[in-house]
Tab-separated table of C-alpha atoms and ligand atoms in Angstrom:
chain	number	residue	atom	x	y	z
A	1	MET	CA	21.185	25.981	7.465
A	2	PRO	CA	22.265	24.007	4.409
A	3	SER	CA	25.956	23.344	4.188
A	4	ALA	CA	27.240	23.358	0.639
A	5	SER	CA	30.165	24.367	-1.515
A	6	PHE	CA	30.917	25.583	-5.017
A	7	HIS	CA	34.190	24.078	-6.170
A	8	PHE	CA	36.359	24.866	-9.197
A	9	PRO	CA	38.397	22.616	-11.490
A	10	LYS	CA	41.870	21.551	-10.416
A	11	GLY	CA	44.587	24.007	-11.445
A	12	PHE	CA	42.228	26.999	-11.412
A	13	LEU	CA	44.150	30.297	-11.249
A	14	TRP	CA	43.260	32.502	-8.292
A	15	GLY	CA	44.941	35.864	-8.120
A	16	THR	CA	44.749	39.602	-8.274
A	17	ALA	CA	45.472	42.070	-11.083
A	18	THR	CA	47.482	45.299	-11.091
A	19	ALA	CA	48.889	47.668	-13.736
A	20	ALA	CA	52.324	49.298	-13.825
A	21	HIS	CA	51.346	52.956	-13.686
A	22	GLN	CA	48.833	52.313	-10.936
A	23	VAL	CA	51.223	50.604	-8.512
A	24	GLU	CA	54.840	51.352	-9.414
A	25	GLY	CA	55.167	55.048	-8.641
A	26	SER	CA	57.660	57.543	-10.096
A	27	ASN	CA	56.590	56.899	-13.673
A	28	THR	CA	57.410	60.221	-15.274
A	29	ASN	CA	57.982	59.433	-18.932
A	30	ASN	CA	54.481	58.528	-20.114
A	31	ASN	CA	51.299	60.274	-21.260
A	32	TRP	CA	49.530	59.676	-17.958
A	33	HIS	CA	52.244	61.461	-16.018
A	34	ARG	CA	51.755	64.467	-18.286
A	35	TRP	CA	47.956	64.168	-17.944
A	36	GLU	CA	48.381	64.270	-14.169
A	37	GLN	CA	50.667	67.335	-14.329
A	38	GLU	CA	48.083	69.106	-16.485
A	39	GLY	CA	45.538	68.648	-13.701
A	40	HIS	CA	43.172	66.153	-15.333
A	41	THR	CA	43.274	63.633	-12.489
A	42	ASN	CA	42.076	63.538	-8.925
A	43	GLY	CA	45.514	63.759	-7.305
A	44	LYS	CA	48.751	62.416	-8.725
A	45	SER	CA	50.140	58.917	-8.841
A	46	GLY	CA	53.333	59.975	-7.020
A	47	LEU	CA	54.878	56.947	-5.354
A	48	ALA	CA	51.670	54.945	-5.937
A	49	CYS	CA	52.251	51.648	-4.053
A	50	ASP	CA	56.006	52.142	-4.429
A	51	TRP	CA	56.573	48.875	-6.269
A	52	TRP	CA	59.403	50.476	-8.217
A	53	GLY	CA	61.002	51.288	-4.868
A	54	GLY	CA	60.805	47.590	-3.941
A	55	ARG	CA	57.515	47.252	-2.079
A	56	TRP	CA	56.333	44.672	-4.614
A	57	LYS	CA	58.152	42.176	-2.386
A	58	GLU	CA	55.935	42.723	0.620
A	59	ASP	CA	52.801	42.789	-1.542
A	60	PHE	CA	53.754	39.538	-3.296
A	61	ASP	CA	54.367	38.057	0.178
A	62	ARG	CA	50.849	39.078	1.113
A	63	ALA	CA	49.444	37.490	-2.045
A	64	ALA	CA	51.336	34.241	-1.480
A	65	GLU	CA	50.557	34.010	2.239
A	66	THR	CA	46.865	34.362	1.472
A	67	GLY	CA	46.768	31.489	-0.986
A	68	GLN	CA	46.878	33.302	-4.343
A	69	ASN	CA	48.556	31.208	-7.030
A	70	ALA	CA	48.568	33.767	-9.886
A	71	HIS	CA	49.139	37.473	-10.419
A	72	ARG	CA	48.481	39.712	-13.428
A	73	LEU	CA	50.775	42.731	-13.692
A	74	SER	CA	51.835	45.005	-16.531
A	75	VAL	CA	55.164	46.306	-17.766
A	76	GLU	CA	55.657	50.009	-18.427
A	77	TRP	CA	56.700	50.638	-22.027
A	78	SER	CA	58.193	54.078	-21.235
A	79	ARG	CA	60.591	52.545	-18.701
A	80	ILE	CA	61.779	49.782	-20.988
A	81	GLN	CA	62.074	51.997	-24.068
A	82	PRO	CA	62.551	55.537	-22.736
A	83	ALA	CA	63.306	56.854	-26.234
A	84	PRO	CA	62.695	55.306	-29.676
A	85	ASP	CA	66.375	54.396	-30.003
A	86	ARG	CA	67.070	53.432	-26.387
A	87	TRP	CA	66.345	50.339	-24.297
A	88	ASP	CA	66.768	50.369	-20.536
A	89	GLU	CA	68.238	46.982	-19.614
A	90	ASP	CA	68.081	47.812	-15.885
A	91	ALA	CA	64.320	48.283	-16.119
A	92	LEU	CA	63.985	44.903	-17.827
A	93	GLU	CA	66.168	43.374	-15.118
A	94	ARG	CA	63.855	44.878	-12.507
A	95	TYR	CA	60.867	43.208	-14.155
A	96	ARG	CA	62.805	39.953	-14.339
A	97	SER	CA	63.332	40.050	-10.593
A	98	MET	CA	59.666	40.794	-9.988
A	99	LEU	CA	58.610	37.800	-12.069
A	100	ARG	CA	61.242	35.623	-10.421
A	101	GLY	CA	59.847	36.893	-7.114
A	102	LEU	CA	56.405	35.679	-8.111
A	103	ARG	CA	57.716	32.289	-9.215
A	104	GLU	CA	59.666	31.864	-5.968
A	105	ARG	CA	56.432	32.426	-4.093
A	106	GLY	CA	54.570	29.813	-6.153
A	107	ILE	CA	52.624	32.450	-8.089
A	108	THR	CA	52.046	32.137	-11.855
A	109	PRO	CA	52.555	35.479	-13.598
A	110	MET	CA	50.419	36.886	-16.379
A	111	VAL	CA	52.093	39.890	-18.021
A	112	THR	CA	50.102	42.627	-19.745
A	113	LEU	CA	52.121	44.384	-22.431
A	114	HIS	CA	49.963	47.488	-22.804
A	115	HIS	CA	47.778	48.748	-19.982
A	116	PHE	CA	46.624	52.267	-20.966
A	117	THR	CA	49.943	54.167	-20.760
A	118	ASP	CA	52.067	55.219	-23.746
A	119	PRO	CA	55.634	56.520	-23.678
A	120	LEU	CA	55.759	60.294	-24.185
A	121	TRP	CA	57.722	59.868	-27.409
A	122	LEU	CA	54.926	57.666	-28.776
A	123	ALA	CA	52.240	60.103	-27.601
A	124	GLU	CA	54.068	62.854	-29.535
A	125	MET	CA	53.607	60.725	-32.662
A	126	GLY	CA	49.867	60.356	-32.021
A	127	ALA	CA	50.165	57.044	-30.132
A	128	TRP	CA	47.577	54.582	-31.555
A	129	GLU	CA	46.015	57.057	-33.976
A	130	THR	CA	48.081	55.859	-36.923
A	131	GLU	CA	49.326	52.490	-38.114
A	132	ALA	CA	52.902	53.608	-37.469
A	133	VAL	CA	52.449	52.327	-33.908
A	134	VAL	CA	52.065	48.702	-34.973
A	135	PRO	CA	55.710	47.836	-35.843
A	136	LEU	CA	56.860	49.901	-32.859
A	137	PHE	CA	54.656	47.940	-30.484
A	138	GLU	CA	55.771	44.687	-32.044
A	139	LYS	CA	59.419	45.621	-31.523
A	140	PHE	CA	58.714	46.440	-27.886
A	141	VAL	CA	56.838	43.170	-27.402
A	142	ARG	CA	59.741	41.192	-28.883
A	143	LYS	CA	62.178	42.858	-26.523
A	144	VAL	CA	59.987	42.157	-23.484
A	145	VAL	CA	59.140	38.570	-24.356
A	146	GLU	CA	62.768	37.764	-25.059
A	147	ALA	CA	63.714	39.154	-21.638
A	148	LEU	CA	60.854	37.728	-19.569
A	149	LYS	CA	59.976	34.425	-21.205
A	150	GLU	CA	62.105	32.501	-18.747
A	151	TYR	CA	59.504	33.343	-16.089
A	152	CYS	CA	56.291	33.974	-17.984
A	153	SER	CA	54.304	32.170	-20.646
A	154	LEU	CA	50.902	33.784	-20.117
A	155	TRP	CA	50.590	37.099	-21.949
A	156	CYS	CA	47.918	39.711	-22.223
A	157	THR	CA	48.668	41.867	-25.276
A	158	VAL	CA	46.458	44.906	-24.697
A	159	ASN	CA	44.153	45.867	-21.862
A	160	GLU	CA	40.620	47.072	-22.604
A	161	PRO	CA	41.041	48.561	-26.093
A	162	ASN	CA	37.455	49.861	-25.839
A	163	VAL	CA	38.106	51.750	-22.607
A	164	TYR	CA	41.377	53.165	-23.977
A	165	ALA	CA	39.664	54.387	-27.167
A	166	ALA	CA	36.515	55.670	-25.438
A	167	GLY	CA	38.374	57.370	-22.566
A	168	GLY	CA	40.823	59.183	-24.826
A	169	TYR	CA	38.733	59.797	-27.954
A	170	LEU	CA	35.054	59.901	-27.010
A	171	SER	CA	35.268	61.484	-23.581
A	172	ASP	CA	38.069	63.558	-22.155
A	173	THR	CA	38.774	61.407	-19.127
A	174	PHE	CA	41.913	59.778	-20.585
A	175	PRO	CA	44.705	61.428	-22.568
A	176	PRO	CA	44.660	62.873	-25.179
A	177	GLY	CA	41.001	63.842	-24.514
A	178	LYS	CA	40.222	64.502	-28.157
A	179	LYS	CA	36.499	63.632	-28.569
A	180	ASN	CA	36.588	62.446	-32.159
A	181	VAL	CA	34.582	59.341	-33.096
A	182	ARG	CA	36.470	58.739	-36.322
A	183	LEU	CA	39.805	58.809	-34.495
A	184	ALA	CA	38.400	56.507	-31.810
A	185	MET	CA	37.663	53.942	-34.523
A	186	SER	CA	41.161	54.270	-36.029
A	187	VAL	CA	42.637	53.795	-32.561
A	188	LEU	CA	40.559	50.663	-32.034
A	189	ALA	CA	41.589	49.256	-35.418
A	190	ASN	CA	45.262	49.964	-34.697
A	191	LEU	CA	44.964	48.304	-31.307
A	192	ALA	CA	43.591	45.230	-33.111
A	193	ARG	CA	46.542	45.324	-35.531
A	194	GLY	CA	48.946	45.795	-32.631
A	195	HIS	CA	47.350	42.911	-30.762
A	196	ALA	CA	47.676	40.648	-33.813
A	197	ALA	CA	51.327	41.592	-34.346
A	198	ALA	CA	52.057	41.013	-30.670
A	199	TYR	CA	50.293	37.641	-30.708
A	200	ARG	CA	52.432	36.426	-33.598
A	201	ALA	CA	55.649	37.816	-32.154
A	202	ILE	CA	54.992	36.111	-28.817
A	203	HIS	CA	54.425	32.745	-30.488
A	204	ALA	CA	57.477	33.117	-32.710
A	205	LEU	CA	59.641	33.631	-29.630
A	206	GLN	CA	57.868	31.239	-27.288
A	207	PRO	CA	55.880	28.482	-28.997
A	208	GLU	CA	54.339	27.256	-25.739
A	209	ALA	CA	53.028	30.738	-24.835
A	210	ARG	CA	49.372	31.484	-24.336
A	211	ALA	CA	48.346	34.967	-25.401
A	212	GLY	CA	45.102	36.898	-25.457
A	213	TYR	CA	43.723	40.369	-24.789
A	214	ALA	CA	41.672	41.666	-21.854
A	215	TRP	CA	38.254	42.950	-22.834
A	216	HIS	CA	36.057	45.246	-20.783
A	217	TYR	CA	32.647	43.665	-21.282
A	218	ARG	CA	29.669	45.734	-20.259
A	219	PRO	CA	26.254	44.044	-20.145
A	220	MET	CA	23.420	46.541	-20.627
A	221	VAL	CA	19.678	46.378	-20.009
A	222	PRO	CA	16.990	48.784	-21.254
A	223	ALA	CA	15.538	50.878	-18.409
A	224	ARG	CA	11.981	50.064	-19.532
A	225	PRO	CA	12.087	46.773	-21.435
A	226	TRP	CA	8.707	47.564	-23.064
A	227	SER	CA	10.035	50.814	-24.569
A	228	PRO	CA	11.297	50.477	-28.188
A	229	LEU	CA	13.344	53.657	-27.742
A	230	ASP	CA	15.098	52.368	-24.622
A	231	ARG	CA	15.774	49.108	-26.416
A	232	LEU	CA	17.106	50.939	-29.458
A	233	VAL	CA	19.558	53.151	-27.551
A	234	ARG	CA	20.547	50.190	-25.429
A	235	ASN	CA	21.443	48.224	-28.560
A	236	ILE	CA	23.407	51.103	-30.072
A	237	GLN	CA	25.426	51.632	-26.877
A	238	TYR	CA	25.872	47.925	-26.289
A	239	ASN	CA	27.151	47.197	-29.788
A	240	GLY	CA	29.340	50.294	-29.850
A	241	LEU	CA	31.113	49.427	-26.641
A	242	ASN	CA	31.194	45.647	-26.630
A	243	ILE	CA	31.306	44.137	-30.066
A	244	THR	CA	33.608	45.902	-32.545
A	245	PHE	CA	36.998	44.640	-31.460
A	246	PRO	CA	36.058	41.086	-30.395
A	247	SER	CA	34.311	40.405	-33.687
A	248	ALA	CA	37.323	41.732	-35.596
A	249	VAL	CA	39.439	39.146	-33.789
A	250	SER	CA	36.919	36.466	-34.668
A	251	THR	CA	36.311	37.428	-38.334
A	252	GLY	CA	39.203	39.659	-39.439
A	253	VAL	CA	36.774	42.496	-40.196
A	254	MET	CA	35.955	45.435	-37.929
A	255	ARG	CA	32.565	47.063	-38.518
A	256	THR	CA	32.558	50.737	-37.613
A	257	PRO	CA	29.968	53.503	-38.140
A	258	PHE	CA	32.211	54.655	-41.015
A	259	GLY	CA	32.343	51.315	-42.777
A	260	ARG	CA	34.188	48.035	-42.598
A	261	VAL	CA	37.897	47.840	-41.861
A	262	ARG	CA	39.654	44.709	-42.990
A	263	ILE	CA	42.174	43.398	-40.450
A	264	PRO	CA	42.671	39.828	-41.697
A	265	GLU	CA	45.832	39.357	-39.642
A	266	ALA	CA	43.764	39.639	-36.439
A	267	LYS	CA	41.562	36.638	-37.169
A	268	GLY	CA	42.000	33.880	-34.596
A	269	THR	CA	44.861	35.565	-32.730
A	270	GLN	CA	44.052	34.397	-29.231
A	271	ASP	CA	44.630	31.408	-26.997
A	272	PHE	CA	42.244	32.745	-24.348
A	273	LEU	CA	39.972	35.711	-23.826
A	274	GLY	CA	40.486	37.903	-20.769
A	275	ILE	CA	37.239	39.320	-19.435
A	276	ASN	CA	37.229	42.421	-17.267
A	277	TYR	CA	33.777	42.560	-15.756
A	278	TYR	CA	32.595	45.139	-13.227
A	279	SER	CA	28.910	46.079	-13.571
A	280	VAL	CA	25.712	46.001	-15.624
A	281	ASP	CA	24.498	49.336	-17.047
A	282	THR	CA	20.869	50.385	-17.381
A	283	VAL	CA	20.186	52.470	-20.509
A	284	ALA	CA	17.301	54.895	-21.105
A	285	PHE	CA	16.389	57.025	-24.112
A	286	ASP	CA	17.058	60.631	-23.105
A	287	LEU	CA	16.938	63.695	-25.368
A	288	ARG	CA	19.238	65.551	-22.985
A	289	VAL	CA	22.298	63.485	-23.917
A	290	PRO	CA	22.846	63.950	-27.669
A	291	GLY	CA	26.575	63.365	-27.151
A	292	GLU	CA	25.763	59.859	-25.926
A	293	LEU	CA	23.492	59.250	-28.944
A	294	PHE	CA	20.470	59.826	-26.656
A	295	GLY	CA	21.259	56.810	-24.489
A	296	ARG	CA	21.733	57.659	-20.803
A	297	ARG	CA	23.592	54.968	-18.867
A	298	PHE	CA	23.035	54.740	-15.141
A	299	TYR	CA	22.546	52.424	-12.160
A	300	PRO	CA	19.056	51.966	-10.679
A	301	LYS	CA	18.233	53.859	-7.472
A	302	ASP	CA	18.023	50.796	-5.258
A	303	ALA	CA	21.314	49.368	-6.608
A	304	ASP	CA	24.111	48.007	-4.396
A	305	LEU	CA	26.485	50.879	-5.223
A	306	SER	CA	30.198	51.334	-4.620
A	307	ASP	CA	31.445	54.269	-2.514
A	308	SER	CA	31.519	56.850	-5.314
A	309	GLY	CA	28.765	55.238	-7.392
A	310	PHE	CA	31.365	54.244	-10.003
A	311	ASN	CA	30.308	50.619	-10.024
A	312	VAL	CA	27.589	48.393	-8.712
A	313	ASN	CA	27.162	44.861	-7.445
A	314	THR	CA	25.325	43.062	-10.292
A	315	PRO	CA	26.801	39.553	-10.155
A	316	GLU	CA	24.561	37.965	-12.841
A	317	GLY	CA	26.405	40.221	-15.291
A	318	LEU	CA	29.505	38.078	-14.871
A	319	PHE	CA	27.538	34.987	-15.881
A	320	ASP	CA	26.173	36.911	-18.888
A	321	SER	CA	29.689	38.031	-19.839
A	322	LEU	CA	30.960	34.459	-19.809
A	323	ARG	CA	27.975	33.271	-21.825
A	324	TRP	CA	28.531	36.039	-24.405
A	325	ALA	CA	32.188	34.999	-24.717
A	326	THR	CA	31.411	31.304	-25.144
A	327	ARG	CA	28.984	32.140	-27.953
A	328	LEU	CA	31.360	34.442	-29.796
A	329	TYR	CA	34.402	32.232	-29.341
A	330	PRO	CA	33.231	28.624	-28.842
A	331	ASP	CA	35.681	26.470	-26.834
A	332	LEU	CA	38.131	29.316	-26.243
A	333	PRO	CA	39.533	29.297	-22.679
A	334	LEU	CA	38.288	32.247	-20.640
A	335	ILE	CA	40.023	34.037	-17.798
A	336	VAL	CA	38.387	36.686	-15.659
A	337	THR	CA	41.272	39.150	-15.838
A	338	GLU	CA	39.600	41.830	-13.662
A	339	ASN	CA	36.600	42.055	-11.350
A	340	GLY	CA	36.154	44.137	-8.227
A	341	ILE	CA	34.473	47.041	-6.446
A	342	GLU	CA	35.686	50.261	-4.858
A	343	CYS	CA	34.803	50.301	-1.193
A	344	ALA	CA	37.065	51.731	1.500
A	345	ASP	CA	35.375	50.233	4.571
A	346	ASP	CA	34.863	46.871	2.847
A	347	HIS	CA	31.145	46.661	3.572
A	348	ILE	CA	30.261	45.561	0.014
A	349	ARG	CA	33.394	43.708	-1.139
A	350	PRO	CA	32.813	40.396	0.691
A	351	ARG	CA	29.362	39.946	-0.837
A	352	TYR	CA	30.559	41.240	-4.225
A	353	LEU	CA	33.326	38.628	-4.164
A	354	ALA	CA	31.129	35.760	-3.021
A	355	GLN	CA	28.295	36.524	-5.434
A	356	HIS	CA	30.604	36.932	-8.448
A	357	ILE	CA	32.470	33.747	-7.686
A	358	HIS	CA	29.156	31.985	-7.407
A	359	GLN	CA	28.150	33.260	-10.877
A	360	MET	CA	31.500	32.156	-12.302
A	361	TRP	CA	30.906	28.736	-10.776
A	362	ARG	CA	27.519	28.568	-12.523
A	363	GLY	CA	29.369	29.106	-15.796
A	364	VAL	CA	31.880	26.378	-14.974
A	365	ASN	CA	28.931	24.048	-14.464
A	366	PHE	CA	27.857	24.612	-18.056
A	367	ASN	CA	31.337	23.336	-18.940
A	368	TRP	CA	32.380	26.782	-20.069
A	369	PRO	CA	36.188	26.733	-20.106
A	370	VAL	CA	36.836	29.288	-17.331
A	371	LYS	CA	40.434	28.907	-16.211
A	372	GLY	CA	41.072	31.628	-13.667
A	373	TYR	CA	39.982	34.687	-11.745
A	374	PHE	CA	42.008	37.831	-11.017
A	375	HIS	CA	40.451	40.183	-8.498
A	376	TRP	CA	41.029	43.903	-9.022
A	377	SER	CA	43.037	44.582	-6.996
A	378	LEU	CA	45.699	43.385	-4.552
A	379	VAL	CA	46.145	46.758	-2.869
A	380	ASP	CA	44.498	50.179	-3.382
A	381	ASN	CA	46.170	51.897	-6.302
A	382	PHE	CA	46.030	54.990	-8.511
A	383	GLU	CA	42.709	54.856	-10.360
A	384	TRP	CA	43.481	56.886	-13.491
A	385	GLU	CA	41.416	60.099	-13.741
A	386	ARG	CA	39.681	59.184	-10.462
A	387	GLY	CA	43.069	59.104	-8.765
A	388	TRP	CA	42.995	58.190	-5.096
A	389	THR	CA	39.246	58.659	-4.667
A	390	GLN	CA	38.547	54.962	-5.267
A	391	ARG	CA	39.695	52.031	-3.153
A	392	PHE	CA	39.690	48.745	-5.036
A	393	GLY	CA	42.249	46.854	-2.933
A	394	LEU	CA	41.843	43.737	-0.869
A	395	TRP	CA	44.442	45.612	1.164
A	396	GLY	CA	43.968	49.310	1.780
A	397	LEU	CA	46.819	51.771	1.252
A	398	ASP	CA	47.712	54.816	3.300
A	399	VAL	CA	49.147	56.938	0.499
A	400	GLU	CA	51.109	59.159	2.910
A	401	THR	CA	52.836	56.420	4.899
A	402	GLN	CA	52.686	53.477	2.461
A	403	ALA	CA	51.124	51.408	5.265
A	404	ARG	CA	48.889	48.540	4.143
A	405	LEU	CA	45.581	47.877	5.845
A	406	ARG	CA	44.194	44.362	5.899
A	407	ARG	CA	40.515	44.448	4.962
A	408	PRO	CA	38.234	41.554	5.974
A	409	SER	CA	37.964	40.589	2.266
A	410	VAL	CA	41.596	39.474	2.430
A	411	ASP	CA	40.561	36.588	4.662
A	412	LEU	CA	37.506	35.702	2.619
A	413	TYR	CA	39.533	35.638	-0.602
A	414	ALA	CA	42.288	33.634	1.115
A	415	ALA	CA	39.714	31.060	2.175
A	416	ILE	CA	38.359	30.858	-1.392
A	417	CYS	CA	41.831	30.466	-2.930
A	418	LYS	CA	42.854	27.789	-0.424
A	419	GLU	CA	39.605	25.870	-0.796
A	420	ASN	CA	39.538	26.303	-4.601
A	421	GLY	CA	35.923	27.200	-4.063
A	422	LEU	CA	33.339	29.007	-2.005
A	423	THR	CA	31.559	27.356	0.901
A	424	SER	CA	28.407	28.158	2.819
A	425	GLY	CA	30.573	28.553	5.925
A	426	MET	CA	32.512	31.376	4.285
A	427	VAL	CA	29.350	33.168	3.253
A	428	GLU	CA	27.893	32.754	6.726
A	429	LYS	CA	31.034	34.255	8.246
A	430	TYR	CA	31.865	37.112	5.826
A	431	CYS	CA	28.604	38.113	4.135
A	432	PRO	CA	25.613	36.492	5.869
A	433	GLU	CA	23.340	39.079	4.221
A	434	VAL	CA	23.490	37.127	0.926
A	435	TYR	CA	23.333	33.648	2.456
A	436	GLU	CA	19.726	33.087	1.422
A	437	LYS	CA	20.471	34.169	-2.131
A	438	LEU	CA	23.409	31.798	-2.549
A	439	PHE	CA	22.083	28.868	-0.523
A	440	PRO	CA	18.285	28.972	-0.621
A	441	GLU	CA	16.584	26.435	1.587
B	1	FCB	C1	39.618	48.883	-15.457
B	1	FCB	C2	41.108	49.074	-15.678
B	1	FCB	C3	41.925	48.952	-14.421
B	1	FCB	C4	41.233	49.573	-13.216
B	1	FCB	C5	39.812	49.103	-13.104
B	1	FCB	C6	39.065	49.645	-11.911
B	1	FCB	O1	38.907	49.508	-16.484
B	1	FCB	O2	41.592	48.135	-16.606
B	1	FCB	O3	43.193	49.479	-14.661
B	1	FCB	O4	41.336	50.950	-13.280
B	1	FCB	O5	39.116	49.444	-14.281
């Protein structure tokens, strides 16, 4: 058997990503809490991973002991600003101790300022539907950066604007479940304005900061490449989901089905791009889905599917995502801010990890400026409308007892982080089924 390794540049960030509402527990003052109470989710977040109760300490210990040198977490706006005219200094202090806790463990924090949830008071005002949100978000960002900059200089302004807008305004999976394309576009434009305002505020307060946004990039392939209709619906879906916001940040203009929206203040507002990559979609023309503009997205029958079929192991898609980013934003540093698969018994995760890291390494070998990788996630957590039905953690979680379960992927990822690379020995030990693919004779 060949013995080989795929190494990464010195200083590469290896970590995991989490989001406040998904891990903290007892978040009762935001739109997701209300969404849960109204019965739109599969179970309720409840105590989640009980980070707000202090269990972040043991989870950060786990991350540090297994060689991770970075962690991406988010702060919960509704805790820090429970009402428009009220700041909760204790909540900020709690976040300060969490970040200090990361630093003490040798872990570099990346803080996300908006990860899907909105305070109830903001939701009452229509959240991101109107421009009124922009100065409010900027004020919140200033407060947070001022309080946390001692420990953090790597900021993610907004998480997955496309998923936020599509979930809440094209489908009814996310609050407010409105299904209104025009509103979805306004929301996306306001997220771009909010991102730009946040970017400038961060730099005004912390000149050495590096700020960017995390983008959910979704490669898509036509089901039958020879079919013009499949190619057409593929292009419509692909452009709709992937392109609008990133090109607004590159050009200052957002093209929507309703015309062009000028957002000149957004142009060039990023020091890195965060890429959240999960799976490649196949798209077929299908008259039965008018709501999806006749493009049905699915995974092929023989695909390497996750437990609930929510995502699939298509590692080349990560390479394609990085290539797309380098073409849109030449020379911009890239960070994989999320990547993972839901699998309770861990039978797919080791090969998913190894194959994706291999694809990222291919990108590094084209001198693409990839600076870090954050696996989703450190421990199983509350998966939005899918609730507790999906298990994305390196560590499992027993929701009743709060016990953590060490999955074999923990040891594979630890080996990768410590080696700053992937070796043939690791693949042989943790996922021999893909050995031939990664190390062909
Ligand atoms: C992403 C979200 C993240 C998590 C993963 C599985 O879209 O950003 O919070 O739910 O999906």
